[in-house]
Amino acid sequence: MGILNCTPDSFSDGGRHLEPEAAITGGLEMLGHGADMVDVGGESTRPGASPVDPVEELRRVVPVISELRNARPDAVLSVDTSKIEVAAAALEAGADIVNDVTAGSTPGMLDLVAEHGAAIVLMHMRGEPRTMQTDLGYRHVVAEVHGHLIERAAAALAAGIPRQRVWLDPGIGFGKDDQGNLALLAALPDLASHDHPVLVGPSNKSFLGRLTGAPVNDRLPGTLGALIAILGIPRGVVRVHDPASAVQFLDIAIRVREASA
């Protein structure tokens, strides 16, 4: 899954795809470089980010999704939002997936996704982007995060979303400390054991910078190292800023894994 941030303030690529023309070109390039899907977002969820007015978020994402759908009818498109009005408009414009950092907690969100026959990514986040890094303490981070996701998955199933369309994301970098992020990556097989697709998004995150000392634009090696955690996960998805590099890395890693079997 390629990350297409149509924002001025995202931590890694803010401003690069703010204008619709640049975003459409960027999305098509990602698909051309091997991305299976593109995730279009109009509101930054970096630590400390402020909310965006729904009207502005709609202006940023809907034209991009519509044009990508027209240009690539075969592509899988996702909208990164927790606002029901944005999700509704994006689904009408051609999105297949709602990627929700609040795990579908907005009233009506799960019903909306079910009505459209779409998929939803349920991500774990403590608090909201402005506050999520203020409380990083867990008694058992893996058990607590997985427990929350399974509860939200049960709500999605009850709303009528098929199991294969309910994806779980542990929320790497969203309200966890460095060891918590590493523990959640290591525990992906346990999360996958609940028979849902699993998505993980470590791309360029600040914990990689703290662990390696690399600035945000030099974290591709660390990102690729974190992707090792997805190997062997059935229906595993990685959300990355550089799909071409991730595709090449995972292709070789999978070949090596298969050769050793």
PDB file of C-alpha atoms in Angstrom:
ATOM      1  CA  MET A   1       0.000   0.000   0.000  1.00  0.00           C
ATOM      2  CA  GLY A   2       1.505   3.293  -1.113  1.00  0.00           C
ATOM      3  CA  ILE A   3       1.038   6.320   1.149  1.00  0.00           C
ATOM      4  CA  LEU A   4      -0.320   9.359  -0.707  1.00  0.00           C
ATOM      5  CA  ASN A   5      -0.544  12.256   1.739  1.00  0.00           C
ATOM      6  CA  CYS A   6      -2.437  15.195   0.224  1.00  0.00           C
ATOM      7  CA  THR A   7      -1.395  17.394   3.145  1.00  0.00           C
ATOM      8  CA  PRO A   8       0.988  20.279   3.867  1.00  0.00           C
ATOM      9  CA  ASP A   9       2.172  18.900   7.210  1.00  0.00           C
ATOM     10  CA  SER A  10       2.624  15.117   7.138  1.00  0.00           C
ATOM     11  CA  PHE A  11       5.853  14.172   8.878  1.00  0.00           C
ATOM     12  CA  SER A  12       7.589  12.503   5.932  1.00  0.00           C
ATOM     13  CA  ASP A  13       6.220  13.958   2.706  1.00  0.00           C
ATOM     14  CA  GLY A  14       4.102  16.953   3.722  1.00  0.00           C
ATOM     15  CA  GLY A  15       3.429  19.262   0.789  1.00  0.00           C
ATOM     16  CA  ARG A  16       4.733  16.926  -1.912  1.00  0.00           C
ATOM     17  CA  HIS A  17       1.245  15.865  -3.016  1.00  0.00           C
ATOM     18  CA  LEU A  18      -0.856  18.758  -1.738  1.00  0.00           C
ATOM     19  CA  GLU A  19      -2.024  19.843  -5.187  1.00  0.00           C
ATOM     20  CA  PRO A  20      -4.404  17.377  -6.891  1.00  0.00           C
ATOM     21  CA  GLU A  21      -2.329  17.117 -10.056  1.00  0.00           C
ATOM     22  CA  ALA A  22       0.793  16.177  -8.103  1.00  0.00           C
ATOM     23  CA  ALA A  23      -1.159  13.688  -6.000  1.00  0.00           C
ATOM     24  CA  ILE A  24      -2.709  11.989  -9.033  1.00  0.00           C
ATOM     25  CA  THR A  25       0.699  11.716 -10.701  1.00  0.00           C
ATOM     26  CA  GLY A  26       2.203  10.376  -7.485  1.00  0.00           C
ATOM     27  CA  GLY A  27      -0.523   7.775  -7.068  1.00  0.00           C
ATOM     28  CA  LEU A  28      -0.167   6.557 -10.638  1.00  0.00           C
ATOM     29  CA  GLU A  29       3.605   6.311 -10.191  1.00  0.00           C
ATOM     30  CA  MET A  30       3.145   4.187  -7.075  1.00  0.00           C
ATOM     31  CA  LEU A  31       0.830   1.824  -8.934  1.00  0.00           C
ATOM     32  CA  GLY A  32       3.264   1.698 -11.828  1.00  0.00           C
ATOM     33  CA  HIS A  33       6.114   0.821  -9.465  1.00  0.00           C
ATOM     34  CA  GLY A  34       4.351  -2.205  -8.024  1.00  0.00           C
ATOM     35  CA  ALA A  35       2.020  -0.918  -5.310  1.00  0.00           C
ATOM     36  CA  ASP A  36      -1.093  -3.090  -5.043  1.00  0.00           C
ATOM     37  CA  MET A  37      -3.095  -0.218  -3.592  1.00  0.00           C
ATOM     38  CA  VAL A  38      -2.856   3.508  -2.799  1.00  0.00           C
ATOM     39  CA  ASP A  39      -3.974   5.103   0.472  1.00  0.00           C
ATOM     40  CA  VAL A  40      -5.099   8.732  -0.014  1.00  0.00           C
ATOM     41  CA  GLY A  41      -5.161  10.961   3.064  1.00  0.00           C
ATOM     42  CA  GLY A  42      -6.060  14.607   3.580  1.00  0.00           C
ATOM     43  CA  GLU A  43      -5.309  15.008   7.289  1.00  0.00           C
ATOM     44  CA  SER A  44      -1.975  14.433   8.960  1.00  0.00           C
ATOM     45  CA  THR A  45      -1.988  12.009  11.890  1.00  0.00           C
ATOM     46  CA  ARG A  46       1.604  12.700  12.935  1.00  0.00           C
ATOM     47  CA  PRO A  47       2.134  13.244  16.674  1.00  0.00           C
ATOM     48  CA  GLY A  48       0.849  16.674  17.658  1.00  0.00           C
ATOM     49  CA  ALA A  49      -1.111  17.230  14.425  1.00  0.00           C
ATOM     50  CA  SER A  50      -4.213  19.421  14.568  1.00  0.00           C
ATOM     51  CA  PRO A  51      -7.536  18.318  13.073  1.00  0.00           C
ATOM     52  CA  VAL A  52      -8.518  19.425   9.564  1.00  0.00           C
ATOM     53  CA  ASP A  53     -11.957  20.799   8.755  1.00  0.00           C
ATOM     54  CA  PRO A  54     -14.028  18.164   6.907  1.00  0.00           C
ATOM     55  CA  VAL A  55     -14.660  20.520   3.979  1.00  0.00           C
ATOM     56  CA  GLU A  56     -10.930  20.979   3.462  1.00  0.00           C
ATOM     57  CA  GLU A  57     -10.255  17.271   3.853  1.00  0.00           C
ATOM     58  CA  LEU A  58     -12.915  16.519   1.239  1.00  0.00           C
ATOM     59  CA  ARG A  59     -11.360  19.045  -1.125  1.00  0.00           C
ATOM     60  CA  ARG A  60      -7.980  17.375  -0.773  1.00  0.00           C
ATOM     61  CA  VAL A  61      -8.922  13.729  -1.241  1.00  0.00           C
ATOM     62  CA  VAL A  62     -12.099  13.273  -3.278  1.00  0.00           C
ATOM     63  CA  PRO A  63     -10.831  14.662  -6.622  1.00  0.00           C
ATOM     64  CA  VAL A  64      -7.679  12.575  -6.299  1.00  0.00           C
ATOM     65  CA  ILE A  65      -9.572   9.351  -5.624  1.00  0.00           C
ATOM     66  CA  SER A  66     -11.997  10.104  -8.467  1.00  0.00           C
ATOM     67  CA  GLU A  67      -9.214  10.722 -10.994  1.00  0.00           C
ATOM     68  CA  LEU A  68      -7.196   7.705  -9.878  1.00  0.00           C
ATOM     69  CA  ARG A  69     -10.300   5.558 -10.243  1.00  0.00           C
ATOM     70  CA  ASN A  70     -10.908   6.907 -13.754  1.00  0.00           C
ATOM     71  CA  ALA A  71      -7.282   6.390 -14.770  1.00  0.00           C
ATOM     72  CA  ARG A  72      -6.892   2.962 -13.158  1.00  0.00           C
ATOM     73  CA  PRO A  73     -10.246   1.149 -12.883  1.00  0.00           C
ATOM     74  CA  ASP A  74      -8.362  -1.946 -11.685  1.00  0.00           C
ATOM     75  CA  ALA A  75      -6.565  -0.241  -8.802  1.00  0.00           C
ATOM     76  CA  VAL A  76      -7.407  -0.775  -5.138  1.00  0.00           C
ATOM     77  CA  LEU A  77      -7.892   2.634  -3.522  1.00  0.00           C
ATOM     78  CA  SER A  78      -8.095   3.508   0.157  1.00  0.00           C
ATOM     79  CA  VAL A  79      -9.078   6.702   1.961  1.00  0.00           C
ATOM     80  CA  ASP A  80      -7.241   7.500   5.186  1.00  0.00           C
ATOM     81  CA  THR A  81      -9.891   9.213   7.323  1.00  0.00           C
ATOM     82  CA  SER A  82     -11.897   8.925  10.520  1.00  0.00           C
ATOM     83  CA  LYS A  83     -14.614  11.363   9.402  1.00  0.00           C
ATOM     84  CA  ILE A  84     -17.810   9.735   8.194  1.00  0.00           C
ATOM     85  CA  GLU A  85     -18.604  12.486   5.667  1.00  0.00           C
ATOM     86  CA  VAL A  86     -15.169  12.135   4.092  1.00  0.00           C
ATOM     87  CA  ALA A  87     -15.409   8.350   4.045  1.00  0.00           C
ATOM     88  CA  ALA A  88     -18.862   8.512   2.415  1.00  0.00           C
ATOM     89  CA  ALA A  89     -17.721  10.873  -0.340  1.00  0.00           C
ATOM     90  CA  ALA A  90     -14.541   8.878  -0.952  1.00  0.00           C
ATOM     91  CA  LEU A  91     -16.465   5.621  -1.261  1.00  0.00           C
ATOM     92  CA  GLU A  92     -18.822   7.262  -3.745  1.00  0.00           C
ATOM     93  CA  ALA A  93     -15.788   8.531  -5.687  1.00  0.00           C
ATOM     94  CA  GLY A  94     -14.384   5.015  -6.002  1.00  0.00           C
ATOM     95  CA  ALA A  95     -12.509   4.105  -2.815  1.00  0.00           C
ATOM     96  CA  ASP A  96     -12.518   0.421  -1.850  1.00  0.00           C
ATOM     97  CA  ILE A  97     -11.173   0.734   1.696  1.00  0.00           C
ATOM     98  CA  VAL A  98     -11.565   3.103   4.640  1.00  0.00           C
ATOM     99  CA  ASN A  99      -8.335   3.297   6.643  1.00  0.00           C
ATOM    100  CA  ASP A 100      -9.462   4.577  10.038  1.00  0.00           C
ATOM    101  CA  VAL A 101      -6.938   5.440  12.747  1.00  0.00           C
ATOM    102  CA  THR A 102      -9.765   5.433  15.314  1.00  0.00           C
ATOM    103  CA  ALA A 103     -10.724   1.813  14.501  1.00  0.00           C
ATOM    104  CA  GLY A 104     -14.194   2.698  13.244  1.00  0.00           C
ATOM    105  CA  SER A 105     -15.258   4.449  16.424  1.00  0.00           C
ATOM    106  CA  THR A 106     -17.140   7.310  14.722  1.00  0.00           C
ATOM    107  CA  PRO A 107     -20.873   6.570  15.009  1.00  0.00           C
ATOM    108  CA  GLY A 108     -22.143   5.146  11.738  1.00  0.00           C
ATOM    109  CA  MET A 109     -18.718   4.455  10.218  1.00  0.00           C
ATOM    110  CA  LEU A 110     -18.949   0.665  10.373  1.00  0.00           C
ATOM    111  CA  ASP A 111     -22.491   0.713   8.984  1.00  0.00           C
ATOM    112  CA  LEU A 112     -21.367   2.983   6.137  1.00  0.00           C
ATOM    113  CA  VAL A 113     -18.536   0.643   5.168  1.00  0.00           C
ATOM    114  CA  ALA A 114     -20.854  -2.366   5.312  1.00  0.00           C
ATOM    115  CA  GLU A 115     -23.454  -0.640   3.113  1.00  0.00           C
ATOM    116  CA  HIS A 116     -20.836   0.040   0.433  1.00  0.00           C
ATOM    117  CA  GLY A 117     -19.404  -3.473   0.528  1.00  0.00           C
ATOM    118  CA  ALA A 118     -16.032  -1.907   1.297  1.00  0.00           C
ATOM    119  CA  ALA A 119     -13.187  -2.942   3.586  1.00  0.00           C
ATOM    120  CA  ILE A 120     -12.031  -1.154   6.727  1.00  0.00           C
ATOM    121  CA  VAL A 121      -8.632  -0.930   8.390  1.00  0.00           C
ATOM    122  CA  LEU A 122      -9.052  -0.820  12.165  1.00  0.00           C
ATOM    123  CA  MET A 123      -5.983   0.811  13.688  1.00  0.00           C
ATOM    124  CA  HIS A 124      -5.081   1.064  17.362  1.00  0.00           C
ATOM    125  CA  MET A 125      -4.336   4.538  18.690  1.00  0.00           C
ATOM    126  CA  ARG A 126      -4.446   5.758  22.249  1.00  0.00           C
ATOM    127  CA  GLY A 127      -6.063   9.206  22.397  1.00  0.00           C
ATOM    128  CA  GLU A 128      -5.736  11.373  19.286  1.00  0.00           C
ATOM    129  CA  PRO A 129      -2.777  12.630  17.234  1.00  0.00           C
ATOM    130  CA  ARG A 130      -2.424  15.761  19.379  1.00  0.00           C
ATOM    131  CA  THR A 131      -2.149  13.730  22.590  1.00  0.00           C
ATOM    132  CA  MET A 132      -1.190  10.158  21.682  1.00  0.00           C
ATOM    133  CA  GLN A 133       2.473  10.485  22.684  1.00  0.00           C
ATOM    134  CA  THR A 134       1.731  11.799  26.173  1.00  0.00           C
ATOM    135  CA  ASP A 135       0.782   8.423  27.687  1.00  0.00           C
ATOM    136  CA  LEU A 136       2.945   5.544  26.485  1.00  0.00           C
ATOM    137  CA  GLY A 137       2.552   3.249  29.473  1.00  0.00           C
ATOM    138  CA  TYR A 138       1.028  -0.204  29.080  1.00  0.00           C
ATOM    139  CA  ARG A 139       1.054  -3.138  31.465  1.00  0.00           C
ATOM    140  CA  HIS A 140       1.300  -5.475  28.473  1.00  0.00           C
ATOM    141  CA  VAL A 141       1.352  -3.600  25.191  1.00  0.00           C
ATOM    142  CA  VAL A 142       0.733  -6.588  22.905  1.00  0.00           C
ATOM    143  CA  ALA A 143      -2.197  -7.970  24.911  1.00  0.00           C
ATOM    144  CA  GLU A 144      -3.812  -4.553  25.295  1.00  0.00           C
ATOM    145  CA  VAL A 145      -3.437  -3.518  21.659  1.00  0.00           C
ATOM    146  CA  HIS A 146      -4.552  -6.880  20.296  1.00  0.00           C
ATOM    147  CA  GLY A 147      -7.466  -7.019  22.725  1.00  0.00           C
ATOM    148  CA  HIS A 148      -8.705  -3.611  21.596  1.00  0.00           C
ATOM    149  CA  LEU A 149      -8.430  -4.564  17.927  1.00  0.00           C
ATOM    150  CA  ILE A 150     -10.327  -7.821  18.413  1.00  0.00           C
ATOM    151  CA  GLU A 151     -13.106  -5.915  20.188  1.00  0.00           C
ATOM    152  CA  ARG A 152     -13.338  -3.446  17.299  1.00  0.00           C
ATOM    153  CA  ALA A 153     -13.226  -6.306  14.787  1.00  0.00           C
ATOM    154  CA  ALA A 154     -16.182  -7.912  16.537  1.00  0.00           C
ATOM    155  CA  ALA A 155     -18.095  -4.634  16.187  1.00  0.00           C
ATOM    156  CA  ALA A 156     -17.250  -4.489  12.475  1.00  0.00           C
ATOM    157  CA  LEU A 157     -18.420  -8.065  11.963  1.00  0.00           C
ATOM    158  CA  ALA A 158     -21.631  -7.301  13.838  1.00  0.00           C
ATOM    159  CA  ALA A 159     -22.225  -4.344  11.495  1.00  0.00           C
ATOM    160  CA  GLY A 160     -22.128  -6.752   8.554  1.00  0.00           C
ATOM    161  CA  ILE A 161     -18.601  -6.280   7.222  1.00  0.00           C
ATOM    162  CA  PRO A 162     -17.219  -9.673   6.086  1.00  0.00           C
ATOM    163  CA  ARG A 163     -14.217 -10.962   8.026  1.00  0.00           C
ATOM    164  CA  GLN A 164     -11.879 -10.759   5.031  1.00  0.00           C
ATOM    165  CA  ARG A 165     -12.714  -7.048   4.737  1.00  0.00           C
ATOM    166  CA  VAL A 166     -11.897  -6.261   8.369  1.00  0.00           C
ATOM    167  CA  TRP A 167      -8.176  -5.475   8.528  1.00  0.00           C
ATOM    168  CA  LEU A 168      -6.212  -5.032  11.756  1.00  0.00           C
ATOM    169  CA  ASP A 169      -3.382  -2.532  12.228  1.00  0.00           C
ATOM    170  CA  PRO A 170      -1.474  -2.369  15.557  1.00  0.00           C
ATOM    171  CA  GLY A 171      -0.721   1.318  15.013  1.00  0.00           C
ATOM    172  CA  ILE A 172       3.067   1.364  14.989  1.00  0.00           C
ATOM    173  CA  GLY A 173       4.202   4.787  16.222  1.00  0.00           C
ATOM    174  CA  PHE A 174       0.749   5.766  17.500  1.00  0.00           C
ATOM    175  CA  GLY A 175       1.026   6.107  21.251  1.00  0.00           C
ATOM    176  CA  LYS A 176       3.710   3.473  21.875  1.00  0.00           C
ATOM    177  CA  ASP A 177       7.314   3.736  22.979  1.00  0.00           C
ATOM    178  CA  ASP A 178      10.171   2.225  20.993  1.00  0.00           C
ATOM    179  CA  GLN A 179      10.109  -1.131  22.743  1.00  0.00           C
ATOM    180  CA  GLY A 180       6.339  -1.267  22.375  1.00  0.00           C
ATOM    181  CA  ASN A 181       6.634  -0.733  18.637  1.00  0.00           C
ATOM    182  CA  LEU A 182       9.224  -3.506  18.370  1.00  0.00           C
ATOM    183  CA  ALA A 183       7.111  -5.856  20.483  1.00  0.00           C
ATOM    184  CA  LEU A 184       4.069  -5.246  18.286  1.00  0.00           C
ATOM    185  CA  LEU A 185       6.076  -5.923  15.130  1.00  0.00           C
ATOM    186  CA  ALA A 186       7.373  -9.169  16.631  1.00  0.00           C
ATOM    187  CA  ALA A 187       3.823 -10.152  17.612  1.00  0.00           C
ATOM    188  CA  LEU A 188       2.302  -9.842  14.129  1.00  0.00           C
ATOM    189  CA  PRO A 189       1.892 -13.634  13.845  1.00  0.00           C
ATOM    190  CA  ASP A 190      -0.301 -13.564  16.959  1.00  0.00           C
ATOM    191  CA  LEU A 191      -2.422 -10.747  15.526  1.00  0.00           C
ATOM    192  CA  ALA A 192      -2.764 -12.646  12.237  1.00  0.00           C
ATOM    193  CA  SER A 193      -3.905 -15.761  14.117  1.00  0.00           C
ATOM    194  CA  HIS A 194      -7.310 -14.112  14.593  1.00  0.00           C
ATOM    195  CA  ASP A 195      -7.987 -14.720  10.873  1.00  0.00           C
ATOM    196  CA  HIS A 196      -8.135 -11.104   9.729  1.00  0.00           C
ATOM    197  CA  PRO A 197      -5.884  -9.413   7.169  1.00  0.00           C
ATOM    198  CA  VAL A 198      -3.115  -7.505   8.962  1.00  0.00           C
ATOM    199  CA  LEU A 199      -1.690  -4.140   7.934  1.00  0.00           C
ATOM    200  CA  VAL A 200       1.470  -2.623   9.364  1.00  0.00           C
ATOM    201  CA  GLY A 201       2.883   0.850   8.744  1.00  0.00           C
ATOM    202  CA  PRO A 202       6.372   1.459  10.148  1.00  0.00           C
ATOM    203  CA  SER A 203       7.450   3.604   7.178  1.00  0.00           C
ATOM    204  CA  ASN A 204       9.887   6.385   8.170  1.00  0.00           C
ATOM    205  CA  LYS A 205       8.418   6.536  11.687  1.00  0.00           C
ATOM    206  CA  SER A 206      10.185   8.471  14.433  1.00  0.00           C
ATOM    207  CA  PHE A 207      10.985   5.340  16.437  1.00  0.00           C
ATOM    208  CA  LEU A 208      13.238   4.264  13.560  1.00  0.00           C
ATOM    209  CA  GLY A 209      15.018   7.598  13.851  1.00  0.00           C
ATOM    210  CA  ARG A 210      15.534   7.149  17.579  1.00  0.00           C
ATOM    211  CA  LEU A 211      16.818   3.603  17.127  1.00  0.00           C
ATOM    212  CA  THR A 212      19.153   4.398  14.211  1.00  0.00           C
ATOM    213  CA  GLY A 213      19.883   8.116  14.472  1.00  0.00           C
ATOM    214  CA  ALA A 214      18.669   8.589  10.886  1.00  0.00           C
ATOM    215  CA  PRO A 215      16.708  11.728   9.897  1.00  0.00           C
ATOM    216  CA  VAL A 216      13.244  11.240   8.472  1.00  0.00           C
ATOM    217  CA  ASN A 217      14.277  11.160   4.816  1.00  0.00           C
ATOM    218  CA  ASP A 218      17.070   8.613   5.458  1.00  0.00           C
ATOM    219  CA  ARG A 219      14.968   5.918   7.134  1.00  0.00           C
ATOM    220  CA  LEU A 220      14.327   3.656   4.155  1.00  0.00           C
ATOM    221  CA  PRO A 221      16.821   1.017   5.373  1.00  0.00           C
ATOM    222  CA  GLY A 222      15.182   0.989   8.805  1.00  0.00           C
ATOM    223  CA  THR A 223      11.749   0.819   7.223  1.00  0.00           C
ATOM    224  CA  LEU A 224      12.760  -2.183   5.126  1.00  0.00           C
ATOM    225  CA  GLY A 225      14.234  -3.867   8.191  1.00  0.00           C
ATOM    226  CA  ALA A 226      10.922  -3.447  10.011  1.00  0.00           C
ATOM    227  CA  LEU A 227       9.078  -5.046   7.090  1.00  0.00           C
ATOM    228  CA  ILE A 228      10.777  -8.351   7.868  1.00  0.00           C
ATOM    229  CA  ALA A 229       8.058  -8.761  10.497  1.00  0.00           C
ATOM    230  CA  ILE A 230       5.380  -9.227   7.821  1.00  0.00           C
ATOM    231  CA  LEU A 231       7.123 -12.180   6.153  1.00  0.00           C
ATOM    232  CA  GLY A 232       5.062 -15.318   6.466  1.00  0.00           C
ATOM    233  CA  ILE A 233       1.920 -13.443   7.518  1.00  0.00           C
ATOM    234  CA  PRO A 234      -1.053 -14.557   5.401  1.00  0.00           C
ATOM    235  CA  ARG A 235      -2.919 -11.601   3.896  1.00  0.00           C
ATOM    236  CA  GLY A 236      -0.285  -9.216   5.247  1.00  0.00           C
ATOM    237  CA  VAL A 237      -0.117  -5.655   3.913  1.00  0.00           C
ATOM    238  CA  VAL A 238       2.619  -3.066   4.373  1.00  0.00           C
ATOM    239  CA  ARG A 239       1.868   0.663   4.171  1.00  0.00           C
ATOM    240  CA  VAL A 240       4.933   2.526   2.887  1.00  0.00           C
ATOM    241  CA  HIS A 241       6.075   5.804   1.357  1.00  0.00           C
ATOM    242  CA  ASP A 242       8.340   4.078  -1.192  1.00  0.00           C
ATOM    243  CA  PRO A 243       6.450   1.135  -2.694  1.00  0.00           C
ATOM    244  CA  ALA A 244       9.082   0.411  -5.350  1.00  0.00           C
ATOM    245  CA  SER A 245      11.788  -0.234  -2.748  1.00  0.00           C
ATOM    246  CA  ALA A 246       9.429  -2.233  -0.537  1.00  0.00           C
ATOM    247  CA  VAL A 247       8.309  -4.412  -3.443  1.00  0.00           C
ATOM    248  CA  GLN A 248      11.902  -5.199  -4.407  1.00  0.00           C
ATOM    249  CA  PHE A 249      12.927  -5.891  -0.818  1.00  0.00           C
ATOM    250  CA  LEU A 250       9.967  -8.144  -0.064  1.00  0.00           C
ATOM    251  CA  ASP A 251      10.308  -9.995  -3.366  1.00  0.00           C
ATOM    252  CA  ILE A 252      13.874 -11.020  -2.566  1.00  0.00           C
ATOM    253  CA  ALA A 253      13.129 -11.700   1.096  1.00  0.00           C
ATOM    254  CA  ILE A 254      10.259 -13.994   0.143  1.00  0.00           C
ATOM    255  CA  ARG A 255      12.397 -15.798  -2.430  1.00  0.00           C
ATOM    256  CA  VAL A 256      15.107 -16.420   0.166  1.00  0.00           C
ATOM    257  CA  ARG A 257      12.503 -17.636   2.661  1.00  0.00           C
ATOM    258  CA  GLU A 258      11.010 -20.007   0.103  1.00  0.00           C
ATOM    259  CA  ALA A 259      14.436 -21.324  -0.927  1.00  0.00           C
ATOM    260  CA  SER A 260      15.210 -22.271   2.663  1.00  0.00           C
ATOM    261  CA  ALA A 261      11.937 -24.138   3.166  1.00  0.00           C
TER     262      ALA A 261
END
